[in-house]
Coordinates of C-alpha atoms in Angstrom, one line a residue:
X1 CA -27.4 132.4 -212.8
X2 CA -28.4 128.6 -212.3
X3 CA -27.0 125.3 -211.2
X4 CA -28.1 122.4 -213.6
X5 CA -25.8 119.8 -211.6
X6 CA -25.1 119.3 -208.3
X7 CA -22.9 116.4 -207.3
X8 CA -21.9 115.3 -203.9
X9 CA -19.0 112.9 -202.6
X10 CA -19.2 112.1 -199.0
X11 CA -20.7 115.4 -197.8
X12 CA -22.7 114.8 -194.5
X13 CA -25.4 112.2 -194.9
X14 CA -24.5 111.6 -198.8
X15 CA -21.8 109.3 -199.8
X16 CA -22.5 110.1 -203.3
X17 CA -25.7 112.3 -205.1
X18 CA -26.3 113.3 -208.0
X19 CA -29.0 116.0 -208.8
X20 CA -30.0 117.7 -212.1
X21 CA -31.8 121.2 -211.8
X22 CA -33.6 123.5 -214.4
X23 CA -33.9 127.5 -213.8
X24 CA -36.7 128.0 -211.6
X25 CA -37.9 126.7 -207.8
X26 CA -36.9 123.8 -206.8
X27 CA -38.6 122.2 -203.8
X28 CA -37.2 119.3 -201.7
X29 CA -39.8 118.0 -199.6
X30 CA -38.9 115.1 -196.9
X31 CA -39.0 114.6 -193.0
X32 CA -36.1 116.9 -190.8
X33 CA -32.9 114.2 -191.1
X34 CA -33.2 113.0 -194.5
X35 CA -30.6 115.1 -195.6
X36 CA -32.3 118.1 -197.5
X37 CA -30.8 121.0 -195.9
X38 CA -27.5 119.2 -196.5
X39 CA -27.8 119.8 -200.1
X40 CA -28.6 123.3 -200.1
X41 CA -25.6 124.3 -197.7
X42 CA -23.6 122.4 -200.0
X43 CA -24.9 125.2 -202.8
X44 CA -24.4 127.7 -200.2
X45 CA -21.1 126.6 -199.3
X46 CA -20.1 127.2 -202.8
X47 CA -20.6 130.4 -203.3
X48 CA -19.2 131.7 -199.6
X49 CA -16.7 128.4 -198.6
X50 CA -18.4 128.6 -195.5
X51 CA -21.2 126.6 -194.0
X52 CA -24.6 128.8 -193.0
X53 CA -25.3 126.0 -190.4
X54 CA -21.5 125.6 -188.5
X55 CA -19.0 127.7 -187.6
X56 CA -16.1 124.8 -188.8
X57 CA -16.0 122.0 -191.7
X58 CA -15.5 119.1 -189.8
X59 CA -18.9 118.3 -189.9
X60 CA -19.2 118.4 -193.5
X61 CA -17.3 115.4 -194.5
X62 CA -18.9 112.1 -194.1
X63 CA -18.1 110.1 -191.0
X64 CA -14.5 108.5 -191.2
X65 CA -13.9 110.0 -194.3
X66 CA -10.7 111.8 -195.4
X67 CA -12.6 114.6 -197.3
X68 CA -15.9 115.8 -199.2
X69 CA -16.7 117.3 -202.8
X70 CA -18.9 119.6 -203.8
X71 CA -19.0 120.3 -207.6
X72 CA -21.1 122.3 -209.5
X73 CA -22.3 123.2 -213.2
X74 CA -23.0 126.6 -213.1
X75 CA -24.6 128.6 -216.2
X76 CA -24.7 132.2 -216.7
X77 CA -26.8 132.9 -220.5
X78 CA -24.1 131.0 -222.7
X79 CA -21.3 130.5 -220.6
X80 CA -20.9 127.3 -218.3
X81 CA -18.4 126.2 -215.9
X82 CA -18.1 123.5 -213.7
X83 CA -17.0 124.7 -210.0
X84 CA -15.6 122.4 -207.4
X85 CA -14.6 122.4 -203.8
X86 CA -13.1 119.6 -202.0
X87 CA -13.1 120.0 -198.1
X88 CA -10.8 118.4 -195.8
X89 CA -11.5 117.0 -192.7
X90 CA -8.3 118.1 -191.7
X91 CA -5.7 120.2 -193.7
X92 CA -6.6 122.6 -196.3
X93 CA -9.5 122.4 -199.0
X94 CA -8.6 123.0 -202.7
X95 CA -11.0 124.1 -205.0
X96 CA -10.6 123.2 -209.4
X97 CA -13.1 124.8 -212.3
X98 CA -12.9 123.0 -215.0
X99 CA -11.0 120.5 -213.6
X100 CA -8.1 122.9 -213.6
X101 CA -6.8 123.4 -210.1
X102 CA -6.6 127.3 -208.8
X103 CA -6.3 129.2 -205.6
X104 CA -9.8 128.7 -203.5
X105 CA -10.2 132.9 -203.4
X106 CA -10.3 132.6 -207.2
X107 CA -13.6 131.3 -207.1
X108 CA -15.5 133.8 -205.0
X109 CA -17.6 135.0 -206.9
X110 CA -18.2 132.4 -209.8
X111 CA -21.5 130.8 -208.0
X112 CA -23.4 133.7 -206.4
X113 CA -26.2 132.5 -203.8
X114 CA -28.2 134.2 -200.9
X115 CA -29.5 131.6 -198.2
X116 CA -32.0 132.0 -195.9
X117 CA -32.5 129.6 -193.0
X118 CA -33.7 129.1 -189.4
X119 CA -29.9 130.3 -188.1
X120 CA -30.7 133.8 -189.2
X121 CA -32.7 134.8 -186.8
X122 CA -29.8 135.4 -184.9
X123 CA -29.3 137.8 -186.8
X124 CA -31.8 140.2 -185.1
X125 CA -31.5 138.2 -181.9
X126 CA -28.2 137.2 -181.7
X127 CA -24.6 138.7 -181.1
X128 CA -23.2 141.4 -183.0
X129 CA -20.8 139.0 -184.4
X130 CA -23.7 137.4 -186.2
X131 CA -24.3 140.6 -187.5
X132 CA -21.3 141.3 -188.9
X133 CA -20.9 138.2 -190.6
X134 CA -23.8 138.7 -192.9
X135 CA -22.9 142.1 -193.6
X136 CA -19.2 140.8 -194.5
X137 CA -20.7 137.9 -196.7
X138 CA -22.5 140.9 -198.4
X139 CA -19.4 142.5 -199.0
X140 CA -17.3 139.8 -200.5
X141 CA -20.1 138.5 -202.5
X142 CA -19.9 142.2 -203.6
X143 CA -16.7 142.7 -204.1
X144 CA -14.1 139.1 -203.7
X145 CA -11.0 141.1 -203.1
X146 CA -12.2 142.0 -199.6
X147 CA -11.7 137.9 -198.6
X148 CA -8.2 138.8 -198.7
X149 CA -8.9 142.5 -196.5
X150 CA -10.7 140.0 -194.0
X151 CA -7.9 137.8 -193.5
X152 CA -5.4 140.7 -193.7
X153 CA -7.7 142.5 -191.0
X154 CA -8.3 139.4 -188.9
X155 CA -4.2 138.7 -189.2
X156 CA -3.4 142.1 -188.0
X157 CA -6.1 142.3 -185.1
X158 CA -4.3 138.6 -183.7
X159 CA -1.0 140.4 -184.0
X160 CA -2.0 143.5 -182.2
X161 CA -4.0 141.9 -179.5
X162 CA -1.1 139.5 -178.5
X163 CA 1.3 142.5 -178.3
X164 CA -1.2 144.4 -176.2
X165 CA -0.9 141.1 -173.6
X166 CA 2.9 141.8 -173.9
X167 CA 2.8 145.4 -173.4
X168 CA 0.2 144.9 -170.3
X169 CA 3.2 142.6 -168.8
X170 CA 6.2 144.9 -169.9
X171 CA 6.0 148.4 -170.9
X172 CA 8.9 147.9 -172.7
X173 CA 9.6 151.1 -175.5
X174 CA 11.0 148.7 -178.4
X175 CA 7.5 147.0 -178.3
X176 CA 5.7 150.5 -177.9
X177 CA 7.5 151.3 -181.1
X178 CA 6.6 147.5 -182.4
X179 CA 2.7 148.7 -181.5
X180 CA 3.0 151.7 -183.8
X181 CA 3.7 149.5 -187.0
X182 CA 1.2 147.0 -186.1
X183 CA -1.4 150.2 -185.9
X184 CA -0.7 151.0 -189.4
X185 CA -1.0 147.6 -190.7
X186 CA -4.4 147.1 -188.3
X187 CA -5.9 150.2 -189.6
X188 CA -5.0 149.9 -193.0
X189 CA -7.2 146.6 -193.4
X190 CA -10.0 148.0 -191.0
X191 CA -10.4 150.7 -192.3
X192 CA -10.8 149.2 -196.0
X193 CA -13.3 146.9 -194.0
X194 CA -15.1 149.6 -192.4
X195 CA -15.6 151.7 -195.3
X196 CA -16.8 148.6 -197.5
X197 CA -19.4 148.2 -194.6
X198 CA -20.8 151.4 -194.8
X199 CA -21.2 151.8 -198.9
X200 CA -23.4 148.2 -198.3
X201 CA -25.3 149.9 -196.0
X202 CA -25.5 153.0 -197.8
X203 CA -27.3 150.8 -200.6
X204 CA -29.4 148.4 -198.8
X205 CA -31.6 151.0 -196.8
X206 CA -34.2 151.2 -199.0
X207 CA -34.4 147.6 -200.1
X208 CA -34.5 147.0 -196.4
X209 CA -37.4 148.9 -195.9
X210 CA -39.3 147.9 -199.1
X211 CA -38.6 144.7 -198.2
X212 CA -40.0 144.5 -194.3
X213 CA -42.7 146.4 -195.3
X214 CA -43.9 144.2 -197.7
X215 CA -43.6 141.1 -195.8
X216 CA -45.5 142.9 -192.7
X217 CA -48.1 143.9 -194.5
X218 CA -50.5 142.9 -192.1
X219 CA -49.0 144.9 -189.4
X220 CA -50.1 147.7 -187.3
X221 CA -48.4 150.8 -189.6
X222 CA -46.4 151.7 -187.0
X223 CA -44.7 148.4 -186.9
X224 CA -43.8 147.9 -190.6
X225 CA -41.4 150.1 -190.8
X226 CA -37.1 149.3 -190.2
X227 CA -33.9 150.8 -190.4
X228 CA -30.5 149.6 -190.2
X229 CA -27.6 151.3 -189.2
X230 CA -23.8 151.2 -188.9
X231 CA -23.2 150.9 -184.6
X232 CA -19.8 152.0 -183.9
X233 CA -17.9 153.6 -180.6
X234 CA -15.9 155.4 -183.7
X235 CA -18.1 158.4 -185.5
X236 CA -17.3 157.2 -188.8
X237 CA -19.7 159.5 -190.4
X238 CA -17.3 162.5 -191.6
X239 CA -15.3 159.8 -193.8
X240 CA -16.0 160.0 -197.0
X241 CA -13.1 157.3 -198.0
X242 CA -11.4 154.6 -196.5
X243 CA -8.4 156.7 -196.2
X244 CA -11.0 158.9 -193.9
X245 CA -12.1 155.8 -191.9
X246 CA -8.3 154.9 -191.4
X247 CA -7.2 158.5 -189.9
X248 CA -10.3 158.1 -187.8
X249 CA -9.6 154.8 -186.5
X250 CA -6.1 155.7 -185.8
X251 CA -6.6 158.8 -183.5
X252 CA -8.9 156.5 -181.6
X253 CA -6.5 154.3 -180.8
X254 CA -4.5 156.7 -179.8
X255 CA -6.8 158.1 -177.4
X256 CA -7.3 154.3 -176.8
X257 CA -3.4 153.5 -176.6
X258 CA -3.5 153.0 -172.8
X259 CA -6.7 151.9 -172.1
X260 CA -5.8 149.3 -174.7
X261 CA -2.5 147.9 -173.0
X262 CA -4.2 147.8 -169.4
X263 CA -6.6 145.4 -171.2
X264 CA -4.5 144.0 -173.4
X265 CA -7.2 144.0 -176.0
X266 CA -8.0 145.7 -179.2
X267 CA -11.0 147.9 -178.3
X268 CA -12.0 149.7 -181.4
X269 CA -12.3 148.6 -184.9
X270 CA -14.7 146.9 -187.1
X271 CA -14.3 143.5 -185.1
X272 CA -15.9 145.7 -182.2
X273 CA -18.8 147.1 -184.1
X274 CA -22.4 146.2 -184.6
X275 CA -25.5 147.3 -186.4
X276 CA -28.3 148.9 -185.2
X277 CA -31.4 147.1 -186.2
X278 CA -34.8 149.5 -185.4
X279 CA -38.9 148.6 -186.2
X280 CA -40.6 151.3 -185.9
X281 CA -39.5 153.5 -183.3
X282 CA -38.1 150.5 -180.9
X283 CA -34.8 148.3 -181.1
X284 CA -35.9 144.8 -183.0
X285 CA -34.0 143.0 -180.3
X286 CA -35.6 142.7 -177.3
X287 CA -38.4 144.6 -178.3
X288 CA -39.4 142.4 -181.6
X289 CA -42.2 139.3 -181.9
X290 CA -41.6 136.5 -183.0
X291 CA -43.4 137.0 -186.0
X292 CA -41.2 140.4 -186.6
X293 CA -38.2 138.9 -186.1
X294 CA -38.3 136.0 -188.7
X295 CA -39.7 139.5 -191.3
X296 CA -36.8 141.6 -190.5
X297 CA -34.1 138.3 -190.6
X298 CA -36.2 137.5 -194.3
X299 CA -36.2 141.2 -195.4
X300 CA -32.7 141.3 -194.3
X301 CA -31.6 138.4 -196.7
X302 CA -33.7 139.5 -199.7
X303 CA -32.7 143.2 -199.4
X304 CA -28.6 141.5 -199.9
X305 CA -30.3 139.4 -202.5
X306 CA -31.9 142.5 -204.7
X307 CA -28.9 144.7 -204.3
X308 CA -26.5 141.7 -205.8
X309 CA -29.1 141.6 -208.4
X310 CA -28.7 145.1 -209.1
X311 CA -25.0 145.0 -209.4
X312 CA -25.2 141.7 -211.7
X313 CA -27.9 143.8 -214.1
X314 CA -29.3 140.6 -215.5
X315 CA -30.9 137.6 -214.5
X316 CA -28.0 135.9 -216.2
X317 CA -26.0 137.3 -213.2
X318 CA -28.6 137.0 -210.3
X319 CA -27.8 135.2 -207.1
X320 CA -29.6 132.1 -206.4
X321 CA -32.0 132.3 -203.6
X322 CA -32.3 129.4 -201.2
X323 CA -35.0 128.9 -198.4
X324 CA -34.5 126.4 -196.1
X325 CA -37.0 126.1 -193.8
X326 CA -38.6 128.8 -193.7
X327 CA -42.3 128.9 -195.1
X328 CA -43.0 126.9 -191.9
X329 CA -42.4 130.0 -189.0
X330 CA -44.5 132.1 -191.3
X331 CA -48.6 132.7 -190.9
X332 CA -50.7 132.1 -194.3
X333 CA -50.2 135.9 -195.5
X334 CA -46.7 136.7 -194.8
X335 CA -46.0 132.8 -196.3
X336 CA -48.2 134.1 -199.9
X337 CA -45.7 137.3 -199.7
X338 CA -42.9 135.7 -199.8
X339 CA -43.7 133.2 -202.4
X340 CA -44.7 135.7 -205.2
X341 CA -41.5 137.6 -203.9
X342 CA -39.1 135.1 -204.3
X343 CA -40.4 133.8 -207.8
X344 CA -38.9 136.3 -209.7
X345 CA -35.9 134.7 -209.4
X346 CA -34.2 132.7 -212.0
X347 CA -33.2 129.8 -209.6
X348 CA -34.7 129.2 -206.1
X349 CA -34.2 126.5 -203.4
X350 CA -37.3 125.6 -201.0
X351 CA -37.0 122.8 -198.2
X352 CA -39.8 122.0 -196.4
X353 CA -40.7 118.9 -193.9
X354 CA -44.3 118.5 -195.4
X355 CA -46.8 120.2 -198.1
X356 CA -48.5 121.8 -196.2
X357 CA -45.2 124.1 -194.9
X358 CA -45.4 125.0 -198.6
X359 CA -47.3 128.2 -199.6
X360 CA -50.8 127.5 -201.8
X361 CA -49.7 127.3 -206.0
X362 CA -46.4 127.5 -205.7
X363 CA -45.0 126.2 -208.7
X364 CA -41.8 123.8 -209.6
X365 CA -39.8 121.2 -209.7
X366 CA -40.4 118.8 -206.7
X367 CA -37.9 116.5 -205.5
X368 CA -39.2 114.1 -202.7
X369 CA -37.9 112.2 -199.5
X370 CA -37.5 108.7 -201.9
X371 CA -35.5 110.1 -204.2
X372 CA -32.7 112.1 -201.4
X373 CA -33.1 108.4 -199.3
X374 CA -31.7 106.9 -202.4
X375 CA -27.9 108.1 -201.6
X376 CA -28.2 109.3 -198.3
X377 CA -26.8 106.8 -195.4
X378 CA -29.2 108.9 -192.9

């Protein structure tokens, strides 16, 4: 898969761009606030309607502006279609392919991209929720229908936890009985959720490993080795479906039930869980360098990257890769490792501040600081 257009209407910095790409890296190489990220998350925001940089869209759309558009041609062997989001500053965003109008689920799915930025080293040091939202982005990008499980999940958990606050005021039985349907419809959702979870974890082990290992090559043995691992207070491990996961789920929170109202607070389902994240024999937070955690974060997004390859089964299919930022934290060997790893793909996105953040013969298209000043108001 490759983008051979990318246009821009009052996103961020840009007013208006235009940008024509062939298959193959693309590097954008300007000072930090000229505007080059901005046009990789709006790639990124295309395939996963979300930004990788903020948590909102208010951001996105250019100062005192009503709304921003993001449109691109996207190519997959012989078939083309143009893809187009337009994001509100307020209200809802719509989305068109082919200038046709349709729902903005519909087109999950049609631009597949894996980023990699400076943010995701959160994702060994941060919070579990940071966590969980790459491994969710894995899962849709895997599978679109579980956008709609998410919002069903994250619909249900609001429900629930506002009738626990009720509860904890008023043990009144009409609303006990009201918290038995809301279980269902929780657990129905997170246990779907769950269960998608675990199968994308069940595939991206070894790529994982191959992955880290490769990039910390030049590590003491002991320390190129990782792991990940589902973290739950729920022992999901005798499911073997999601119907499994949701019978396990619900005896919890019935073991739970009162703990639960005293609280007023959902305490077990897959908003609650983590994953473990191990180098060598040691948790990688807390215990990781700096150096480590920037390898596991990059093996982390390139692992996600080689199993959507796998599923796609051609390079006709295969995610985009973007790195923003990235060849800059990295020392001279680990920055040669990536390059000839990330090569392979049909389409790839570098930004760097200067040359020299750029690894030794890479080879592409270069697109410099003049030419992204030319449209940006920045």
């Amino acid at each position: 898969m490759w983008i051979s257009r990318l246009s821009l209407r009052d996103y961020r910095s840009y007013p208006e761009l235009d940008l024509e790409f062939s298959p193959g890296v693309t590097t954008f190489v300007a000072d930090n606030g000229t505007g080059k990220t901005n046009i990789v998350e709006a790639i990124g925001y295309l395939a996963h309607q979300r930004s990788h940089r903020v948590a909102f869209d208010a951001p996105l759309v250019h100062e005192d502006r009503p709304a921003a558009t993001v449109s691109a041609l996207v190519n997959r062997d012989q078939r083309h279609a143009t893809v187009e989001v337009t994001i509100q500053a307020k209200g809802a965003n719509r989305a068109r392919v082919n200038r046709n109008a349709v729902k903005l689920k519909d087109i999950l799915g049609l631009v597949s991209c894996v980023v990699f930025a400076p943010e995701d080293l959160s994702l060994v040091r941060g919070e579990p929720a940071e966590r969980r939202s790459w491994i969710d982005t894995l899962v849709v990008a895997r599978n679109p229908r579980f956008a709609s499980i998410i919002t069903d999940f994250e619909r249900a958990l609001k429900q629930r936890n506002a009738l626990l606050k009720r509860l904890r005021e008023d043990r009144d039985p009409g609303l006990e009985t009201t918290l038995d349907i809301w279980n269902m419809a929780y657990a129905d959702s997170a246990a779907e959720l769950v269960f998608g979870r675990q199968r994308i974890l069940a595939d991206i082990v070894e790529p994982l490993q191959t992955n880290f290992a490769y990039i910390a090559a030049d590590a003491r043995l002991e320390r190129q080795g990782a792991h990940i691992a589902y973290d739950s207070r729920i022992d999901y491990s005798p499911a073997a479906s999601a119907a499994d996961c949701k019978e396990l789920l619900l005896a919890a929170l019935d073991r739970r039930r009162t703990t639960e109202i005293e609280r007023g607070l959902t305490l077990h389902g897959p908003g609650r869980d983590d994953l473990s994240l191990m180098i060598g024999t040691h948790p990688a937070k807390g215990y990781a360098s700096h150096g480590e955690t920037w390898s596991l974060a990059l093996a982390m997004q390139l692992a996600g990257w080689d199993l959507l390859s796998a599923d796609a089964g051609s390079a006709a299919e295969q995610p985009i890769l973007v790195l923003d930022d990235v060849f800059a934290e990295l020392d001279t060997g680990r920055r040669q490792r990536l390059a000839s790893r990330v090569t392979s793909a049909e389409q790839v996105f570098i930004t760097a501040a200067v040359d020299s953040d750029l690894p030794d013969g890479l080879e592409g298209i270069r697109i410099d600081q003049s030419r992204l000043l030319q449209s940006s108001t920045s």
